[in-house]
Amino acid sequence: AKILWNDQIVSEEEVKIGYEDRGYQFGDGIYEVIKIYNGDVFTATEHIDRLYASADKIQLVIPYTKDVLHKMLHELIETNEVQNGHIYLQVTRGISPRQHNFPTTAVDSVLTAYIKETSRPLAQLENGVKACFVEDIRWLRCDIKSLNLLGNVLAKQEAISKDCYEAIQHRGEVITEGSSSNIYGIKDGVLYTHPVSNLILNGITRKVILDCCEEIGLPVVEEAFTKAQALEMDEIIMSSTNAEVMPIVSVDEKPIGNGIRGEWTQKIQQAFELKIPSSIGV
Ligand code: PMP
């Protein structure tokens, strides 16, 4: 496979990662996951904007303009001739002798991006998935898409060990977000989701879903709900770049609504589907 390494597309054997890279030693960096449908990137501008916003929040300078990065990503897709999958892109603060504070001399950041070919989780999108509650033990800057994912990793592992697809994290009684997704509840024809704040990642799919809700006439209330309220919801959804609009049909083995994908969920999925780039000529 061909990898984007800083501003060059190279074979993966050519990529050299330093053992003193601050991403490797401190998780000192940021990342994005961008979906490719039919050879085209989906919501790339939004992902690139969020990448630069995350960089700003940790005082990391990405030495390319957004336009140049956007073009490099297109080149990466074309070189790899990928139709469906996603780009994983990360930028670290670079290589420097290990000390917690930022390097005191100028150090170049290190960018790597590569493509994974994947297919859409169509069976789960139809049948829904199981989730469980996990205490949110992460830091208080979950708005930054940082490489420090240990809290998320432990939450997801707990979910997998319970045969669940996702962990629904909560601070005290209040639901924040999934380990790698945003969470929504629908009750009596209203969709509820945690407001954008430092406690959640402002998902790009979340924004697309809120647009879909507007289109299908589903009112949205950006207010957090509790674990107890979650169990009383008619429908629960999780969303992410790869999981799209994913129905959650049980939480801690308790069925949500009828225990199958709900009608509003299906309508949101249909509206979402219309936004996906289709291949040329189809
Ligand atoms: N929250 C967290 C913690 C995530 O890791 C993700 C996935 N990147 C999301 C939410 C969903 O974000 P997006 O829709 O932009 O993929």
Short mmCIF file of C-alpha atoms and ligand atoms in Angstrom, two decimals:
data_model
loop_
_atom_site.label_atom_id
_atom_site.label_comp_id
_atom_site.label_asym_id
_atom_site.label_seq_id
_atom_site.Cartn_x
_atom_site.Cartn_y
_atom_site.Cartn_z
CA ALA A 1 0.00 0.00 0.00
CA LYS A 2 1.02 3.60 -0.53
CA ILE A 3 1.23 5.83 2.52
CA LEU A 4 1.16 9.58 2.84
CA TRP A 5 4.24 10.41 4.93
CA ASN A 6 4.45 14.14 5.59
CA ASP A 7 4.01 15.55 2.08
CA GLN A 8 5.11 12.49 0.12
CA ILE A 9 3.30 9.38 -1.04
CA VAL A 10 5.65 6.43 -0.49
CA SER A 11 5.55 2.63 -0.23
CA GLU A 12 4.83 1.47 3.30
CA GLU A 13 8.34 -0.08 3.59
CA GLU A 14 9.83 3.39 3.19
CA VAL A 15 8.02 4.93 6.17
CA LYS A 16 10.29 5.37 9.19
CA ILE A 17 8.75 6.17 12.55
CA GLY A 18 11.12 7.49 15.21
CA TYR A 19 11.23 5.76 18.58
CA GLU A 20 11.37 9.23 20.13
CA ASP A 21 8.29 10.41 18.25
CA ARG A 22 6.12 12.27 20.77
CA GLY A 23 3.05 10.54 19.35
CA TYR A 24 4.59 7.22 20.27
CA GLN A 25 5.84 8.29 23.71
CA PHE A 26 3.13 10.70 24.92
CA GLY A 27 0.19 10.29 22.55
CA ASP A 28 1.12 13.89 21.71
CA GLY A 29 -0.80 14.30 18.49
CA ILE A 30 -4.17 14.27 16.83
CA TYR A 31 -5.98 12.22 14.20
CA GLU A 32 -8.97 11.88 11.89
CA VAL A 33 -10.84 9.04 10.23
CA ILE A 34 -12.43 9.96 6.89
CA LYS A 35 -14.79 7.69 4.98
CA ILE A 36 -14.35 6.85 1.30
CA TYR A 37 -17.51 5.93 -0.60
CA ASN A 38 -17.22 4.96 -4.26
CA GLY A 39 -13.76 6.46 -4.59
CA ASP A 40 -14.74 9.81 -3.09
CA VAL A 41 -14.18 11.24 0.40
CA PHE A 42 -17.27 12.05 2.47
CA THR A 43 -17.40 15.34 4.45
CA ALA A 44 -13.65 15.78 3.93
CA THR A 45 -13.76 19.54 4.49
CA GLU A 46 -15.41 19.06 7.88
CA HIS A 47 -12.83 16.44 8.91
CA ILE A 48 -9.92 18.61 7.78
CA ASP A 49 -11.37 21.62 9.62
CA ARG A 50 -11.69 19.52 12.79
CA LEU A 51 -8.10 18.26 12.39
CA TYR A 52 -6.77 21.82 12.27
CA ALA A 53 -9.02 22.80 15.19
CA SER A 54 -7.65 19.89 17.26
CA ALA A 55 -4.11 20.94 16.27
CA ASP A 56 -4.78 24.51 17.43
CA LYS A 57 -6.10 23.30 20.78
CA ILE A 58 -2.80 21.52 21.50
CA GLN A 59 -0.64 24.26 19.90
CA LEU A 60 0.54 21.94 17.15
CA VAL A 61 1.34 23.46 13.78
CA ILE A 62 0.45 21.47 10.66
CA PRO A 63 2.89 22.79 8.03
CA TYR A 64 0.49 22.51 5.08
CA THR A 65 -2.58 24.47 4.14
CA LYS A 66 -5.94 22.72 4.36
CA ASP A 67 -6.16 22.81 0.56
CA VAL A 68 -2.80 21.12 0.10
CA LEU A 69 -3.74 18.42 2.61
CA HIS A 70 -7.10 17.91 0.89
CA LYS A 71 -5.32 17.43 -2.47
CA MET A 72 -2.80 15.02 -0.94
CA LEU A 73 -5.64 12.89 0.41
CA HIS A 74 -7.26 12.70 -3.02
CA GLU A 75 -3.91 11.69 -4.48
CA LEU A 76 -3.60 8.99 -1.81
CA ILE A 77 -7.00 7.55 -2.77
CA GLU A 78 -6.20 7.63 -6.47
CA THR A 79 -2.76 6.05 -6.03
CA ASN A 80 -4.23 3.23 -3.98
CA GLU A 81 -7.22 2.86 -6.30
CA VAL A 82 -9.59 2.37 -3.38
CA GLN A 83 -13.35 2.51 -3.86
CA ASN A 84 -14.68 1.91 -0.34
CA GLY A 85 -12.93 2.24 2.98
CA HIS A 86 -11.49 4.98 5.12
CA ILE A 87 -8.43 7.15 5.53
CA TYR A 88 -6.68 7.12 8.90
CA LEU A 89 -4.60 10.27 9.31
CA GLN A 90 -2.51 11.37 12.27
CA VAL A 91 -0.15 14.20 13.06
CA THR A 92 2.27 14.07 15.98
CA ARG A 93 4.41 16.80 17.50
CA GLY A 94 7.44 15.10 16.01
CA ILE A 95 10.69 13.52 17.12
CA SER A 96 12.60 15.01 20.05
CA PRO A 97 14.48 13.72 23.15
CA ARG A 98 11.88 12.65 25.69
CA GLN A 99 10.76 15.43 27.98
CA HIS A 100 7.16 16.32 28.78
CA ASN A 101 7.26 19.95 27.69
CA PHE A 102 7.21 20.86 24.01
CA PRO A 103 10.55 20.68 22.14
CA THR A 104 12.45 23.92 22.74
CA THR A 105 13.99 23.90 19.26
CA ALA A 106 12.00 23.80 16.03
CA VAL A 107 10.85 20.24 15.32
CA ASP A 108 8.78 19.14 12.33
CA SER A 109 5.47 17.46 13.03
CA VAL A 110 5.07 13.96 11.60
CA LEU A 111 2.05 13.21 9.42
CA THR A 112 1.03 9.73 8.34
CA ALA A 113 -2.10 8.78 6.46
CA TYR A 114 -3.11 5.47 4.96
CA ILE A 115 -6.20 3.78 3.61
CA LYS A 116 -8.05 0.73 4.87
CA GLU A 117 -10.44 -0.93 2.47
CA THR A 118 -13.62 -1.82 4.34
CA SER A 119 -17.21 -2.51 3.50
CA ARG A 120 -20.18 -0.88 5.20
CA PRO A 121 -21.59 -2.70 8.26
CA LEU A 122 -24.85 -3.40 6.43
CA ALA A 123 -26.11 -6.30 8.58
CA GLN A 124 -25.63 -4.34 11.81
CA LEU A 125 -27.21 -1.23 10.30
CA GLU A 126 -30.33 -3.29 9.74
CA ASN A 127 -30.37 -5.54 12.80
CA GLY A 128 -28.86 -3.15 15.31
CA VAL A 129 -26.17 -3.85 17.90
CA LYS A 130 -25.87 -4.40 21.64
CA ALA A 131 -24.31 -1.83 23.98
CA CYS A 132 -23.46 -1.60 27.67
CA PHE A 133 -22.93 1.25 30.12
CA VAL A 134 -19.32 2.04 31.07
CA GLU A 135 -18.19 4.79 33.45
CA ASP A 136 -16.56 7.67 31.52
CA ILE A 137 -13.12 7.97 33.11
CA ARG A 138 -11.55 10.12 30.38
CA TRP A 139 -9.95 13.55 30.74
CA LEU A 140 -11.96 16.76 30.39
CA ARG A 141 -10.90 17.65 26.82
CA CYS A 142 -12.82 15.02 24.89
CA ASP A 143 -13.47 17.72 22.25
CA ILE A 144 -9.87 17.25 21.07
CA LYS A 145 -9.43 14.30 18.72
CA SER A 146 -6.21 13.36 20.49
CA LEU A 147 -4.09 10.24 20.09
CA ASN A 148 -4.49 9.66 23.83
CA LEU A 149 -7.23 7.06 23.63
CA LEU A 150 -6.54 4.85 26.63
CA GLY A 151 -9.87 5.68 28.31
CA ASN A 152 -11.70 4.93 25.05
CA VAL A 153 -9.68 1.74 24.55
CA LEU A 154 -10.56 0.44 28.03
CA ALA A 155 -14.24 1.32 27.53
CA LYS A 156 -14.42 -0.49 24.17
CA GLN A 157 -12.59 -3.51 25.56
CA GLU A 158 -15.11 -3.75 28.39
CA ALA A 159 -17.92 -3.65 25.82
CA ILE A 160 -16.30 -6.36 23.68
CA SER A 161 -15.72 -8.56 26.73
CA LYS A 162 -19.50 -8.31 27.36
CA ASP A 163 -20.22 -9.28 23.74
CA CYS A 164 -21.31 -5.71 22.95
CA TYR A 165 -20.51 -3.54 19.95
CA GLU A 166 -20.15 -0.28 21.84
CA ALA A 167 -19.75 1.17 25.33
CA ILE A 168 -22.17 3.95 26.26
CA GLN A 169 -20.09 6.11 28.58
CA HIS A 170 -21.59 8.11 31.46
CA ARG A 171 -20.20 10.66 33.91
CA GLY A 172 -22.16 9.98 37.05
CA GLU A 173 -25.67 9.33 35.75
CA VAL A 174 -25.32 11.43 32.58
CA ILE A 175 -24.63 9.80 29.20
CA THR A 176 -21.77 11.51 27.36
CA GLU A 177 -20.85 9.48 24.24
CA GLY A 178 -19.68 6.08 23.05
CA SER A 179 -16.06 4.91 23.17
CA SER A 180 -15.75 5.91 19.51
CA SER A 181 -19.19 7.28 18.67
CA ASN A 182 -21.86 9.79 19.60
CA ILE A 183 -25.07 8.62 21.28
CA TYR A 184 -28.69 9.66 20.69
CA GLY A 185 -32.01 8.72 22.25
CA ILE A 186 -35.42 9.14 20.63
CA LYS A 187 -38.48 9.45 22.87
CA ASP A 188 -42.03 10.39 21.81
CA GLY A 189 -40.86 11.81 18.47
CA VAL A 190 -37.95 13.91 19.80
CA LEU A 191 -34.24 13.16 19.39
CA TYR A 192 -31.98 13.91 22.37
CA THR A 193 -28.19 14.06 22.33
CA HIS A 194 -25.44 15.49 24.54
CA PRO A 195 -24.69 19.12 23.60
CA VAL A 196 -21.34 19.94 22.01
CA SER A 197 -18.94 20.66 24.89
CA ASN A 198 -15.55 19.61 26.25
CA LEU A 199 -17.12 16.31 27.36
CA ILE A 200 -17.72 14.87 23.88
CA LEU A 201 -16.14 14.82 20.45
CA ASN A 202 -18.16 16.95 18.07
CA GLY A 203 -18.81 14.15 15.58
CA ILE A 204 -18.98 14.93 11.89
CA THR A 205 -21.61 12.18 11.54
CA ARG A 206 -23.46 13.84 14.44
CA LYS A 207 -23.76 17.01 12.36
CA VAL A 208 -24.94 15.01 9.33
CA ILE A 209 -27.55 13.28 11.51
CA LEU A 210 -28.85 16.58 12.90
CA ASP A 211 -29.24 17.76 9.28
CA CYS A 212 -31.11 14.53 8.46
CA CYS A 213 -33.44 15.09 11.45
CA GLU A 214 -34.28 18.53 10.14
CA GLU A 215 -35.02 17.09 6.70
CA ILE A 216 -37.33 14.36 7.99
CA GLY A 217 -39.05 16.61 10.55
CA LEU A 218 -37.68 15.00 13.71
CA PRO A 219 -37.20 17.69 16.40
CA VAL A 220 -33.77 17.71 18.06
CA VAL A 221 -33.02 18.67 21.65
CA GLU A 222 -29.29 18.97 22.37
CA GLU A 223 -29.61 18.04 26.02
CA ALA A 224 -27.92 15.24 27.88
CA PHE A 225 -29.98 12.36 29.26
CA THR A 226 -29.35 9.91 32.08
CA LYS A 227 -28.81 6.16 32.15
CA ALA A 228 -32.34 5.69 33.53
CA GLN A 229 -33.78 7.85 30.74
CA ALA A 230 -31.74 5.94 28.16
CA LEU A 231 -33.41 2.67 29.16
CA GLU A 232 -36.83 4.32 28.69
CA MET A 233 -36.05 5.60 25.17
CA ASP A 234 -38.07 4.32 22.20
CA GLU A 235 -34.89 4.14 20.12
CA ILE A 236 -31.15 4.61 20.69
CA ILE A 237 -28.58 5.31 17.99
CA MET A 238 -24.80 5.54 17.93
CA SER A 239 -22.94 7.28 15.12
CA SER A 240 -19.45 7.54 13.73
CA THR A 241 -17.68 7.83 10.41
CA ASN A 242 -17.45 4.05 10.06
CA ALA A 243 -20.54 2.93 12.02
CA GLU A 244 -22.73 5.55 10.29
CA VAL A 245 -26.27 5.64 11.79
CA MET A 246 -26.18 2.50 13.91
CA PRO A 247 -29.24 1.32 15.88
CA ILE A 248 -28.58 0.17 19.46
CA VAL A 249 -31.24 -2.40 20.29
CA SER A 250 -30.22 -3.33 23.83
CA VAL A 251 -28.24 -1.80 26.67
CA ASP A 252 -26.91 -4.01 29.47
CA GLU A 253 -29.08 -6.80 27.97
CA LYS A 254 -32.25 -4.68 28.39
CA PRO A 255 -34.14 -4.21 25.10
CA ILE A 256 -34.64 -0.62 23.90
CA GLY A 257 -38.16 -0.03 22.60
CA ASN A 258 -39.19 -3.18 20.78
CA GLY A 259 -35.61 -4.45 20.72
CA ILE A 260 -35.34 -3.93 16.96
CA ARG A 261 -34.32 -1.01 14.73
CA GLY A 262 -36.87 1.78 15.23
CA GLU A 263 -38.81 3.69 12.59
CA TRP A 264 -37.17 7.07 13.20
CA THR A 265 -33.77 5.40 13.03
CA GLN A 266 -34.69 3.92 9.67
CA LYS A 267 -35.84 7.32 8.40
CA ILE A 268 -32.56 8.92 9.52
CA GLN A 269 -30.65 6.11 7.80
CA GLN A 270 -32.57 6.72 4.57
CA ALA A 271 -31.84 10.46 4.68
CA PHE A 272 -28.18 9.68 5.43
CA GLU A 273 -27.99 7.27 2.50
CA LEU A 274 -28.98 10.05 0.09
CA LYS A 275 -25.95 12.10 1.18
CA ILE A 276 -23.40 9.36 0.44
CA PRO A 277 -21.33 10.04 -2.69
CA SER A 278 -22.45 7.59 -5.37
CA SER A 279 -20.16 6.19 -8.02
CA ILE A 280 -20.10 7.94 -11.36
CA GLY A 281 -22.84 6.77 -13.69
CA VAL A 282 -24.99 5.15 -11.01
N1 PMP B 1 -16.82 10.33 19.80
C1 PMP B 1 -15.65 9.69 19.85
C2 PMP B 1 -14.97 9.54 21.17
C3 PMP B 1 -15.07 9.16 18.68
O1 PMP B 1 -13.89 8.53 18.72
C4 PMP B 1 -15.78 9.28 17.45
C5 PMP B 1 -15.22 8.66 16.20
N2 PMP B 1 -14.18 9.41 15.64
C6 PMP B 1 -16.99 9.97 17.44
C7 PMP B 1 -17.48 10.48 18.63
C8 PMP B 1 -17.75 10.18 16.16
O2 PMP B 1 -17.12 11.13 15.36
P1 PMP B 1 -17.26 11.12 13.78
O3 PMP B 1 -18.72 11.08 13.47
O4 PMP B 1 -16.64 12.40 13.36
O5 PMP B 1 -16.55 9.92 13.29
#
